PDB file of C-alpha atoms in Angstrom:
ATOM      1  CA  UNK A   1     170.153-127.704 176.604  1.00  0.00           C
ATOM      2  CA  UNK A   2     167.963-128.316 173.383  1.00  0.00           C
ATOM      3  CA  UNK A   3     169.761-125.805 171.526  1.00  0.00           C
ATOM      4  CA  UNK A   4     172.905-127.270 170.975  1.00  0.00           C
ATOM      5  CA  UNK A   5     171.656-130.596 169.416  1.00  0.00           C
ATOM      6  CA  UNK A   6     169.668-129.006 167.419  1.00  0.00           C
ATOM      7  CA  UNK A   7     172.678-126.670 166.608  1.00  0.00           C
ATOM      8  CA  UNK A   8     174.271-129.426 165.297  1.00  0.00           C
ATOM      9  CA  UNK A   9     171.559-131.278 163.660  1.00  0.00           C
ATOM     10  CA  UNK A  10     170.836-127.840 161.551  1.00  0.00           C
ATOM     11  CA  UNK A  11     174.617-127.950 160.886  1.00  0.00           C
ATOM     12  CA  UNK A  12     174.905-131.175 159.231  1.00  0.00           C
ATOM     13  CA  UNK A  13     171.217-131.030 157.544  1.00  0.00           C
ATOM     14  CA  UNK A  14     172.844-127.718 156.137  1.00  0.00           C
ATOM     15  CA  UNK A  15     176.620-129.565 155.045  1.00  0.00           C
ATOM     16  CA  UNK A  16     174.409-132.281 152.924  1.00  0.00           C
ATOM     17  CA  UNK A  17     172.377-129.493 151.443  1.00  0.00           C
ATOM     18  CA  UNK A  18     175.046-127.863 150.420  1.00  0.00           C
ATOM     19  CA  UNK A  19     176.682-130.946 149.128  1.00  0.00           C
ATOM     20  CA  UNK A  20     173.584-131.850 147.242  1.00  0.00           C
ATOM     21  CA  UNK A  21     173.641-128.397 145.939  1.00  0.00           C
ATOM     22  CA  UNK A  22     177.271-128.271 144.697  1.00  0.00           C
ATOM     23  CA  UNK A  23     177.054-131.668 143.100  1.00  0.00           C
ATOM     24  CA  UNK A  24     173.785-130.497 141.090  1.00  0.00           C
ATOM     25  CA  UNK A  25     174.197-126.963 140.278  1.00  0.00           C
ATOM     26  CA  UNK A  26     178.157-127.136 140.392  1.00  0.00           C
ATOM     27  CA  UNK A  27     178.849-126.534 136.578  1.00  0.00           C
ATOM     28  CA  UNK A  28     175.856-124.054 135.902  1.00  0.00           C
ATOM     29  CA  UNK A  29     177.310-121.746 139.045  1.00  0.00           C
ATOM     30  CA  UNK A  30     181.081-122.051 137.593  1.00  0.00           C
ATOM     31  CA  UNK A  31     179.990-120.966 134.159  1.00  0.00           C
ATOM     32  CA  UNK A  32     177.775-118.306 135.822  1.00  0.00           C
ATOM     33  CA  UNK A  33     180.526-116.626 137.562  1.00  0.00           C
ATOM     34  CA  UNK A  34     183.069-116.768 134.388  1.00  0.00           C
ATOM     35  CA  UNK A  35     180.351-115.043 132.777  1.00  0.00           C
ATOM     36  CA  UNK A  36     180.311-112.321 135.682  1.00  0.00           C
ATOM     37  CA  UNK A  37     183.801-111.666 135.661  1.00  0.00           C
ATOM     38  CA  UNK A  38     183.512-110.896 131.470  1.00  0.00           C
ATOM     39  CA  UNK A  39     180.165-108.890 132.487  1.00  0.00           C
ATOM     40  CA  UNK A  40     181.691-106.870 135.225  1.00  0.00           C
ATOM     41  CA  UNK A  41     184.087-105.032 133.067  1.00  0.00           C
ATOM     42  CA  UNK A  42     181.939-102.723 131.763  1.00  0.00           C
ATOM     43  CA  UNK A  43     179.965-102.271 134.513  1.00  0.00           C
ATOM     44  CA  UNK A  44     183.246-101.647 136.149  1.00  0.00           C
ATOM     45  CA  UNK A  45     184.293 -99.200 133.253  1.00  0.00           C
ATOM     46  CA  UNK A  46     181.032 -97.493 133.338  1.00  0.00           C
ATOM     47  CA  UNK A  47     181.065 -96.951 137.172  1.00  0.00           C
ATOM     48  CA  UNK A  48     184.851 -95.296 136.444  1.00  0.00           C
ATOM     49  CA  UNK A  49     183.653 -93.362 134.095  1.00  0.00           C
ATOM     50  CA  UNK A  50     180.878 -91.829 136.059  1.00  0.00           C
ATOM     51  CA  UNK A  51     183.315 -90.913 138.885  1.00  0.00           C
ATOM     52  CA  UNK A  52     186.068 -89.895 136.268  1.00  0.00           C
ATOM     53  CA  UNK A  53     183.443 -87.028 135.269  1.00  0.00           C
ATOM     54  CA  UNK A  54     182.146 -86.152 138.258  1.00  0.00           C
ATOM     55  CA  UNK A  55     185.303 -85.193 139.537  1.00  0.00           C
ATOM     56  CA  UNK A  56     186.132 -83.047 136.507  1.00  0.00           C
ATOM     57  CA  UNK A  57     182.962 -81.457 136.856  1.00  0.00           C
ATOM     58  CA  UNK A  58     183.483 -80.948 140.566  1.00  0.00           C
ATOM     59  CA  UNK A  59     187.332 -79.251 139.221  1.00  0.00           C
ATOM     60  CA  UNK A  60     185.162 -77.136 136.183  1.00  0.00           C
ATOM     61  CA  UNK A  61     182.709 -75.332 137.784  1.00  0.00           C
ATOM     62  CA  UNK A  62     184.051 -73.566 140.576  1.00  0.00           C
ATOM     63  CA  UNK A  63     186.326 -71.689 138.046  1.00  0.00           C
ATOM     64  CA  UNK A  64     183.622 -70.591 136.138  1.00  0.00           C
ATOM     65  CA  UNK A  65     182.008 -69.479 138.742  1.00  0.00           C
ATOM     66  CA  UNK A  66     184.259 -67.482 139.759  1.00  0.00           C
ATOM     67  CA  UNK A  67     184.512 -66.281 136.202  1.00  0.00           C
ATOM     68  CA  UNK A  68     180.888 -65.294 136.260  1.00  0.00           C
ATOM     69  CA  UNK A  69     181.093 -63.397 139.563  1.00  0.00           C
ATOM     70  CA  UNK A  70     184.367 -61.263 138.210  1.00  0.00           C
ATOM     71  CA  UNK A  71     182.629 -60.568 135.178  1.00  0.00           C
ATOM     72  CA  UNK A  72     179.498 -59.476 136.872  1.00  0.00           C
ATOM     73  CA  UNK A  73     181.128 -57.804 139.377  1.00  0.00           C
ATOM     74  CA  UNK A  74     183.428 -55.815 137.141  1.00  0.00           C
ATOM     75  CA  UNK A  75     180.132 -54.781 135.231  1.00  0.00           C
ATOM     76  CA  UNK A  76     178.187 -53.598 138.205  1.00  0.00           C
ATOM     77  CA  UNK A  77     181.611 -51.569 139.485  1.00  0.00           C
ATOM     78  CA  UNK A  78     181.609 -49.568 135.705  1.00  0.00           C
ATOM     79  CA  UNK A  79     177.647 -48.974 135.873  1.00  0.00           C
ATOM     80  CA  UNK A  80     177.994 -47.758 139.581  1.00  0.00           C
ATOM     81  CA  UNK A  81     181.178 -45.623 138.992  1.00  0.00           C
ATOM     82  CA  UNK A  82     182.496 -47.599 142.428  1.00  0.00           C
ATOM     83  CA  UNK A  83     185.649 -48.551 142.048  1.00  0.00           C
ATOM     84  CA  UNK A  84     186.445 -49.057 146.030  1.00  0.00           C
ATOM     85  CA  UNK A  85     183.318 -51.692 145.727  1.00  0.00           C
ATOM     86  CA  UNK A  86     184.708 -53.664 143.061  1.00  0.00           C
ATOM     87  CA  UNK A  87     188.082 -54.190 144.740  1.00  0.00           C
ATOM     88  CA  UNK A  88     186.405 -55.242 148.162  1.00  0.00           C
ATOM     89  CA  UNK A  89     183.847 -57.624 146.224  1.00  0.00           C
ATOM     90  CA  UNK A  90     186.557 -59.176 144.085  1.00  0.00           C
ATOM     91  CA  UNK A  91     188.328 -59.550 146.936  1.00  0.00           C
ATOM     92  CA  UNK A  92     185.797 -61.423 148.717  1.00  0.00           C
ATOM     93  CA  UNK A  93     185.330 -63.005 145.112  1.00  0.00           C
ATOM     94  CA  UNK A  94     189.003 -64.262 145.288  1.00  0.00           C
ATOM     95  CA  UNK A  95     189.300 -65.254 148.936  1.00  0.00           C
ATOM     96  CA  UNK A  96     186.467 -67.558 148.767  1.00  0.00           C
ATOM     97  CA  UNK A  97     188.256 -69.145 145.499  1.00  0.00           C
ATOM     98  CA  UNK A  98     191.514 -69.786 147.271  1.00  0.00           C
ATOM     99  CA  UNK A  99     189.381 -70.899 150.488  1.00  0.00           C
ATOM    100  CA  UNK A 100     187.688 -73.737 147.869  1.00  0.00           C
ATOM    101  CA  UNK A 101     191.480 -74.443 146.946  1.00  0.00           C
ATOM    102  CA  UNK A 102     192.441 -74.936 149.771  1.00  0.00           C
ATOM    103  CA  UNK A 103     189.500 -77.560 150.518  1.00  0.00           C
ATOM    104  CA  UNK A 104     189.811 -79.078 147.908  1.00  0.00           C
ATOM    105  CA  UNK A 105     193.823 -80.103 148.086  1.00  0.00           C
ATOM    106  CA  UNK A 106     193.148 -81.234 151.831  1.00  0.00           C
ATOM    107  CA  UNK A 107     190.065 -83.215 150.313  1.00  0.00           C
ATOM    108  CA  UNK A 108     192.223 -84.773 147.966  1.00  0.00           C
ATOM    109  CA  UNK A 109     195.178 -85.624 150.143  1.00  0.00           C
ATOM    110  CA  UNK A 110     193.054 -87.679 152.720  1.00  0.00           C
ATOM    111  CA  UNK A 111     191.523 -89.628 149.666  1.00  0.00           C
ATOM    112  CA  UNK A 112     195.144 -90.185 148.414  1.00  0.00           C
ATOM    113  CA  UNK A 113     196.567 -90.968 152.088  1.00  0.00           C
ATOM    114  CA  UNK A 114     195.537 -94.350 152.628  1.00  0.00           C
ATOM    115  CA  UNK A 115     196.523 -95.323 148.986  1.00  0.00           C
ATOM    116  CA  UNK A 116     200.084 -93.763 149.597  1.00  0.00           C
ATOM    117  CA  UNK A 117     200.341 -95.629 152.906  1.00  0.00           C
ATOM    118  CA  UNK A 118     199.351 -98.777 151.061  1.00  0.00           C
ATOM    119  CA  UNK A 119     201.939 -98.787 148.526  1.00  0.00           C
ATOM    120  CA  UNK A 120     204.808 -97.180 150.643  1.00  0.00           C
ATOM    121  CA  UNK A 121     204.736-100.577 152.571  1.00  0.00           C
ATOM    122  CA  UNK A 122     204.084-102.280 149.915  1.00  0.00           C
ATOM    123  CA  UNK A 123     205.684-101.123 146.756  1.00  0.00           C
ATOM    124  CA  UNK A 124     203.131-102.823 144.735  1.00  0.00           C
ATOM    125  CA  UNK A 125     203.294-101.758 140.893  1.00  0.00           C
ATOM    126  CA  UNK A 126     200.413-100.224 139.764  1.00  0.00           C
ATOM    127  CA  UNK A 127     198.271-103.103 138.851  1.00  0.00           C
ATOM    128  CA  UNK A 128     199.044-105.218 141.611  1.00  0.00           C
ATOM    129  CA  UNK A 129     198.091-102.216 144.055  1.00  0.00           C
ATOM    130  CA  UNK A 130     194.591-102.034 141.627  1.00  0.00           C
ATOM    131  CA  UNK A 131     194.353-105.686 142.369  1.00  0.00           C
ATOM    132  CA  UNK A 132     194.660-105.613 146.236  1.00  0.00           C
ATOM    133  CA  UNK A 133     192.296-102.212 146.638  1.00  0.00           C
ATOM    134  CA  UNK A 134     189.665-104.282 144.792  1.00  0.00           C
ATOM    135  CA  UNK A 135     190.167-107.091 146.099  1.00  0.00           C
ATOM    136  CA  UNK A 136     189.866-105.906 149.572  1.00  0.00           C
ATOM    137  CA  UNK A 137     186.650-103.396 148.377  1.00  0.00           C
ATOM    138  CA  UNK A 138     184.839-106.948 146.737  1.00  0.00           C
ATOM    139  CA  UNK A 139     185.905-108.651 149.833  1.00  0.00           C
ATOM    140  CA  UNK A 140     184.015-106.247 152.238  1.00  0.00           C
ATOM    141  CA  UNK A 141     181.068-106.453 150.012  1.00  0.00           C
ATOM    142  CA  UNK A 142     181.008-109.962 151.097  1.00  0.00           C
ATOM    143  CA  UNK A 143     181.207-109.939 154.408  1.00  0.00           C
ATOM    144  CA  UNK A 144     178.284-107.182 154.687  1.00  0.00           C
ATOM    145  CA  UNK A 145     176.460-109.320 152.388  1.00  0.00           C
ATOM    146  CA  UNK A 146     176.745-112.543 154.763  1.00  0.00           C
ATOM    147  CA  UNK A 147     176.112-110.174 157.555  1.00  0.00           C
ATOM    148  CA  UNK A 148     172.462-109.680 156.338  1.00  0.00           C
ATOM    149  CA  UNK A 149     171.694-113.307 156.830  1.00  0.00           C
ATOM    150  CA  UNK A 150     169.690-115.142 159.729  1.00  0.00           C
ATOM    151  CA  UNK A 151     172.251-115.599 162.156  1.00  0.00           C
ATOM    152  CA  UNK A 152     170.227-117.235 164.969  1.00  0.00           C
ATOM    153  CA  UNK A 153     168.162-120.191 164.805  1.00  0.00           C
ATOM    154  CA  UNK A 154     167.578-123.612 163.114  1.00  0.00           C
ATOM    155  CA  UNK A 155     167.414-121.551 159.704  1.00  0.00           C
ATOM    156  CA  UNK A 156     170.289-119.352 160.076  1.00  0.00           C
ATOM    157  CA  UNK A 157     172.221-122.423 161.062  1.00  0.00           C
ATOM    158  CA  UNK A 158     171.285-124.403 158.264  1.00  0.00           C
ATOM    159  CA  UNK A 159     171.369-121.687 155.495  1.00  0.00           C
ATOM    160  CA  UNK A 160     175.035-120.263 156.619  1.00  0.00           C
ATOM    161  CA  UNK A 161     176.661-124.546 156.737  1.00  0.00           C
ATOM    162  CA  UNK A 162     174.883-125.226 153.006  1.00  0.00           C
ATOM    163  CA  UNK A 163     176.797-121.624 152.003  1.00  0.00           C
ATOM    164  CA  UNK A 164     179.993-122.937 153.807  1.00  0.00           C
ATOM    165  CA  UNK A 165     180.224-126.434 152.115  1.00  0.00           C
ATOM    166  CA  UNK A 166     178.992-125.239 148.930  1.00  0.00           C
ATOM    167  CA  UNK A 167     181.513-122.498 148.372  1.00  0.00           C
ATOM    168  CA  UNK A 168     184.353-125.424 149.774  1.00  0.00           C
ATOM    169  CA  UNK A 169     182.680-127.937 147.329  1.00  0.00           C
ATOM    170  CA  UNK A 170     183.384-125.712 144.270  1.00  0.00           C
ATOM    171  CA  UNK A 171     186.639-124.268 145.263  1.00  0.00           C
ATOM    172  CA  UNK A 172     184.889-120.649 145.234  1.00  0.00           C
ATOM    173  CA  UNK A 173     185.606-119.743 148.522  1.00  0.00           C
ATOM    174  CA  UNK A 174     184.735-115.922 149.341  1.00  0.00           C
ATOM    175  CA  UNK A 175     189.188-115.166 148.986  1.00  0.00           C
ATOM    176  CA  UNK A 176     189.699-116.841 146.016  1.00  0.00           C
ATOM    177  CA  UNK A 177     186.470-115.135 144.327  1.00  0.00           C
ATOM    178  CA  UNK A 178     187.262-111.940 145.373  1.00  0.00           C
ATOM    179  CA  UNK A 179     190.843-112.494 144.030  1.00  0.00           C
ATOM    180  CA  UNK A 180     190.017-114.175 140.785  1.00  0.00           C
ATOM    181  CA  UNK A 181     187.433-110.689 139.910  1.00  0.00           C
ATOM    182  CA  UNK A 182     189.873-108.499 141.260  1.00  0.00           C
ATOM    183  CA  UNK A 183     192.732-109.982 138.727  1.00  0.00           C
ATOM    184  CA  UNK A 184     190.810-109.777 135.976  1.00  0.00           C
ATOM    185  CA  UNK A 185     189.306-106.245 136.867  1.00  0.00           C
ATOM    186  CA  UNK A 186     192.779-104.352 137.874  1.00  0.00           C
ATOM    187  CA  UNK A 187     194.499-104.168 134.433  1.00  0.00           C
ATOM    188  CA  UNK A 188     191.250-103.762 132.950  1.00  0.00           C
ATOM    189  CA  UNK A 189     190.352-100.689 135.172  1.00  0.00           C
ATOM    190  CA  UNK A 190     193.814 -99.016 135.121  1.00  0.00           C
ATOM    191  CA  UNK A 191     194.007 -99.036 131.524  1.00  0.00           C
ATOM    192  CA  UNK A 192     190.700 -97.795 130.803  1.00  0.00           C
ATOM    193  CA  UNK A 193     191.456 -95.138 133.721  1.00  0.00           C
ATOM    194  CA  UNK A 194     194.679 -94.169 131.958  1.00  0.00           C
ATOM    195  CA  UNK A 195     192.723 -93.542 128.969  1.00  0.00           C
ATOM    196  CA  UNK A 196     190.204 -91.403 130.646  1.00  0.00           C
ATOM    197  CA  UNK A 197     192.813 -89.342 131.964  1.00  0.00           C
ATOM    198  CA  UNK A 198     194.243 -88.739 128.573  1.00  0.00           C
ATOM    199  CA  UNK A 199     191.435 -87.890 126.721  1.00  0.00           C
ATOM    200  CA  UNK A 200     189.226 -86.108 129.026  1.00  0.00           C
ATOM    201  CA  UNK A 201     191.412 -85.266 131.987  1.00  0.00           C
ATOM    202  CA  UNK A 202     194.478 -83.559 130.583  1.00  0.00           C
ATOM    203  CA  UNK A 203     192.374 -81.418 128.061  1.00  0.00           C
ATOM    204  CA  UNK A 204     190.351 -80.142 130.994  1.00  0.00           C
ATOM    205  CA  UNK A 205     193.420 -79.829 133.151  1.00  0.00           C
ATOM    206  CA  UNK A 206     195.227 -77.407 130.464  1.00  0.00           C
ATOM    207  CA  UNK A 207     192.022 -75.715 129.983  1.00  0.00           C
ATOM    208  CA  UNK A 208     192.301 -74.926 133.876  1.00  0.00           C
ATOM    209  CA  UNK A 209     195.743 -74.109 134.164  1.00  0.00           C
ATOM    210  CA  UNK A 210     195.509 -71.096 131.286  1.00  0.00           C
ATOM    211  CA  UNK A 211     192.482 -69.643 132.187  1.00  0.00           C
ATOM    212  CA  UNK A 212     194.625 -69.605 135.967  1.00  0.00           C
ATOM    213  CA  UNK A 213     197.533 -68.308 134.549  1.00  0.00           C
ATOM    214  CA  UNK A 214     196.399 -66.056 131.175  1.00  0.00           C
ATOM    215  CA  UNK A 215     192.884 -65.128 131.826  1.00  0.00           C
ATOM    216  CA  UNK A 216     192.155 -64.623 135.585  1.00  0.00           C
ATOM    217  CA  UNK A 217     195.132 -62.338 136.263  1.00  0.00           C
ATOM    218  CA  UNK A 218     193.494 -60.087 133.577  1.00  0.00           C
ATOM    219  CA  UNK A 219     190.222 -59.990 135.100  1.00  0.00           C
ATOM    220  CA  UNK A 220     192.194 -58.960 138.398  1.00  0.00           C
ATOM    221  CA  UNK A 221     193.836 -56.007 136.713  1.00  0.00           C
ATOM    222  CA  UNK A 222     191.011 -54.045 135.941  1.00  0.00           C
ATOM    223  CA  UNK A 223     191.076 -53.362 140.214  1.00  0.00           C
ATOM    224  CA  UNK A 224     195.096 -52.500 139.929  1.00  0.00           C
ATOM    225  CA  UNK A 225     196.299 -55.241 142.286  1.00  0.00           C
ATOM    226  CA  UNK A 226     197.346 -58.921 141.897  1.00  0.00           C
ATOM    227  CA  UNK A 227     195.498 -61.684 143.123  1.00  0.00           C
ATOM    228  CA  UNK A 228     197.107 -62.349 146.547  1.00  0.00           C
ATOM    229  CA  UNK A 229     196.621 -58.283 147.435  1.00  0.00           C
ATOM    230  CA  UNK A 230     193.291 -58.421 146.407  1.00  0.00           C
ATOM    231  CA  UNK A 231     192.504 -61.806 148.473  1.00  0.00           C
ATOM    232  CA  UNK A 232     193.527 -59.570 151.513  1.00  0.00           C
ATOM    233  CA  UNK A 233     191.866 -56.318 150.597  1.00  0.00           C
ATOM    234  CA  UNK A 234     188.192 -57.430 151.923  1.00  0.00           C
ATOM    235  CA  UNK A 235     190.503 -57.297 155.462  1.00  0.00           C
ATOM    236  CA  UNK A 236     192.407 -54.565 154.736  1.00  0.00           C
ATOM    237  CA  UNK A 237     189.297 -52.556 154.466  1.00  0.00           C
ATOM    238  CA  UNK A 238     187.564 -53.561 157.217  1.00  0.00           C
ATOM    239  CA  UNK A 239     190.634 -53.000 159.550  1.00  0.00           C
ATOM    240  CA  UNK A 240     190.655 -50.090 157.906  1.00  0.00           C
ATOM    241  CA  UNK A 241     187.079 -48.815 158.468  1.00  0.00           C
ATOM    242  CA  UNK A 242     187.375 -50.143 162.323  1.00  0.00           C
ATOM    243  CA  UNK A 243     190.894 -48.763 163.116  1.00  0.00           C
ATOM    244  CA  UNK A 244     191.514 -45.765 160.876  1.00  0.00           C
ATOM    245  CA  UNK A 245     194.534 -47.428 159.622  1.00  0.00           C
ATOM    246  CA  UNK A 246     196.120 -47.477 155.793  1.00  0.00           C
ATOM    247  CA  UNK A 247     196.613 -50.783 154.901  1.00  0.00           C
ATOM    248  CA  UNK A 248     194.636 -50.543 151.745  1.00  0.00           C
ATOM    249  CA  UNK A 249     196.621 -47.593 150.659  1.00  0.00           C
ATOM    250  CA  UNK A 250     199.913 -50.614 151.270  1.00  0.00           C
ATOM    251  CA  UNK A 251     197.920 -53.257 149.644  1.00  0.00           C
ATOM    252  CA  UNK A 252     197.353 -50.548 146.310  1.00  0.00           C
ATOM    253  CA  UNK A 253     200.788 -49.582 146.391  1.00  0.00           C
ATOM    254  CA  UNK A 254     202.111 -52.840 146.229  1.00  0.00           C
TER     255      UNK A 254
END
């Protein structure tokens, strides 16, 4: 029975203090978050970056790895004088290299999905899509944010009506902030992304796609085969070994 008039007590204490706090720190918070919205391009940027190289690293090193192992494997095969070893190991070699293929495409389309979704209802152009996936991201950030304060009690009460008027008092309600730094981060991000993409990701990408299509087939053709045949000899041997059948034999003659 107490609890409610002293709901309402802490509610209006908290509107004036808010009032109060609009009306004397009003201009100083404005300028502060116009100077946010210039700083948090490149912290932006520099987050972008970070993510733009950890995914090209995350694309590089699996093919050298795989690089390595042919190499090494090839090597041990000519000291050993086991050519049959070779072809089973590179096979295994290969297999697991398609298998991380394979991941990563499936990876890559449920990280694109929701994007794809977005904009086939949509139809956003690019920087108005940029806009709305930020804005949305900065937007969540609030809420969790004003989901860590007191929520019960006199204090809660008070602290969350002060927030409320203030924010109404300077027009920077939680929307229109998240909009206004998601406007002026979307073109900013996209170009800088673009960018990125052209000097870092493309070189990288054509890098990839001739070691794929130049250099890895001629590591495979030191065991005779091509690289699907040997991604199924590992099998083929092992059916062979446990049914007496000639599938490698197939797989060679292929």
């Amino acid at each position: 029975m107490v609890e409610g008039p002293l709901s309402g007590a802490a509610g209006a204490a908290g509107r004036q203090l808010g009032e109060w706090a609009a009306a004397r720190w009003g201009a100083p918070i404005r300028e502060a978050f116009e100077s946010g919205k210039g700083l948090s391009g490149p912290l932006a940027r520099a987050l972008l970056d970070g993510a733009v190289v950890e995914q090209v690293v995350g694309a590089v090193w699996p093919s050298f790895a795989v690089l390595a192992a042919l190499l090494g494997l090839h090597a041990l095969a000519v000291w050993l004088g086991a050519p049959e070893l070779e072809r089973v190991a590179t096979g295994l070699v290969v297999l697991g290299a398609l298998g991380w293929t394979v991941y990563g495409v499936v990876a890559g389309a449920r990280v694109a999905a929701p994007h794809l979704r977005l904009w086939a209802v949509t139809r956003l152009s690019p920087v108005a899509q940029a806009r709305l996936v930020l804005f949305r991201l900065i937007r969540a950030e609030h809420e969790r944010a004003r989901a860590l304060l007191p929520g019960d009690g006199m204090a809660g009460t008070l602290l969350r009506a002060a927030l409320d008027e203030m924010e109404r008092r300077l027009d920077l309600s939680p929307g229109r902030a998240a909009f206004a730094l998601a406007d002026h981060l979307a073109p900013v991000l996209l170009r800088h992304l673009l960018g990125r993409l052209g000097l870092l990701v493309a070189p990288v990408a054509g890098a990839l796609l001739y070691y794929r299509f130049a250099i890895y087939p001629g590591l495979l053709s030191a065991t005779g085969m091509g690289p699907w045949s040997i991604a199924l000899y590992p099998g083929a041997a092992a059916l062979d070994a446990a049914l007496g059948t000639e599938w490698r034999a197939m797989l060679l003659m292929r």
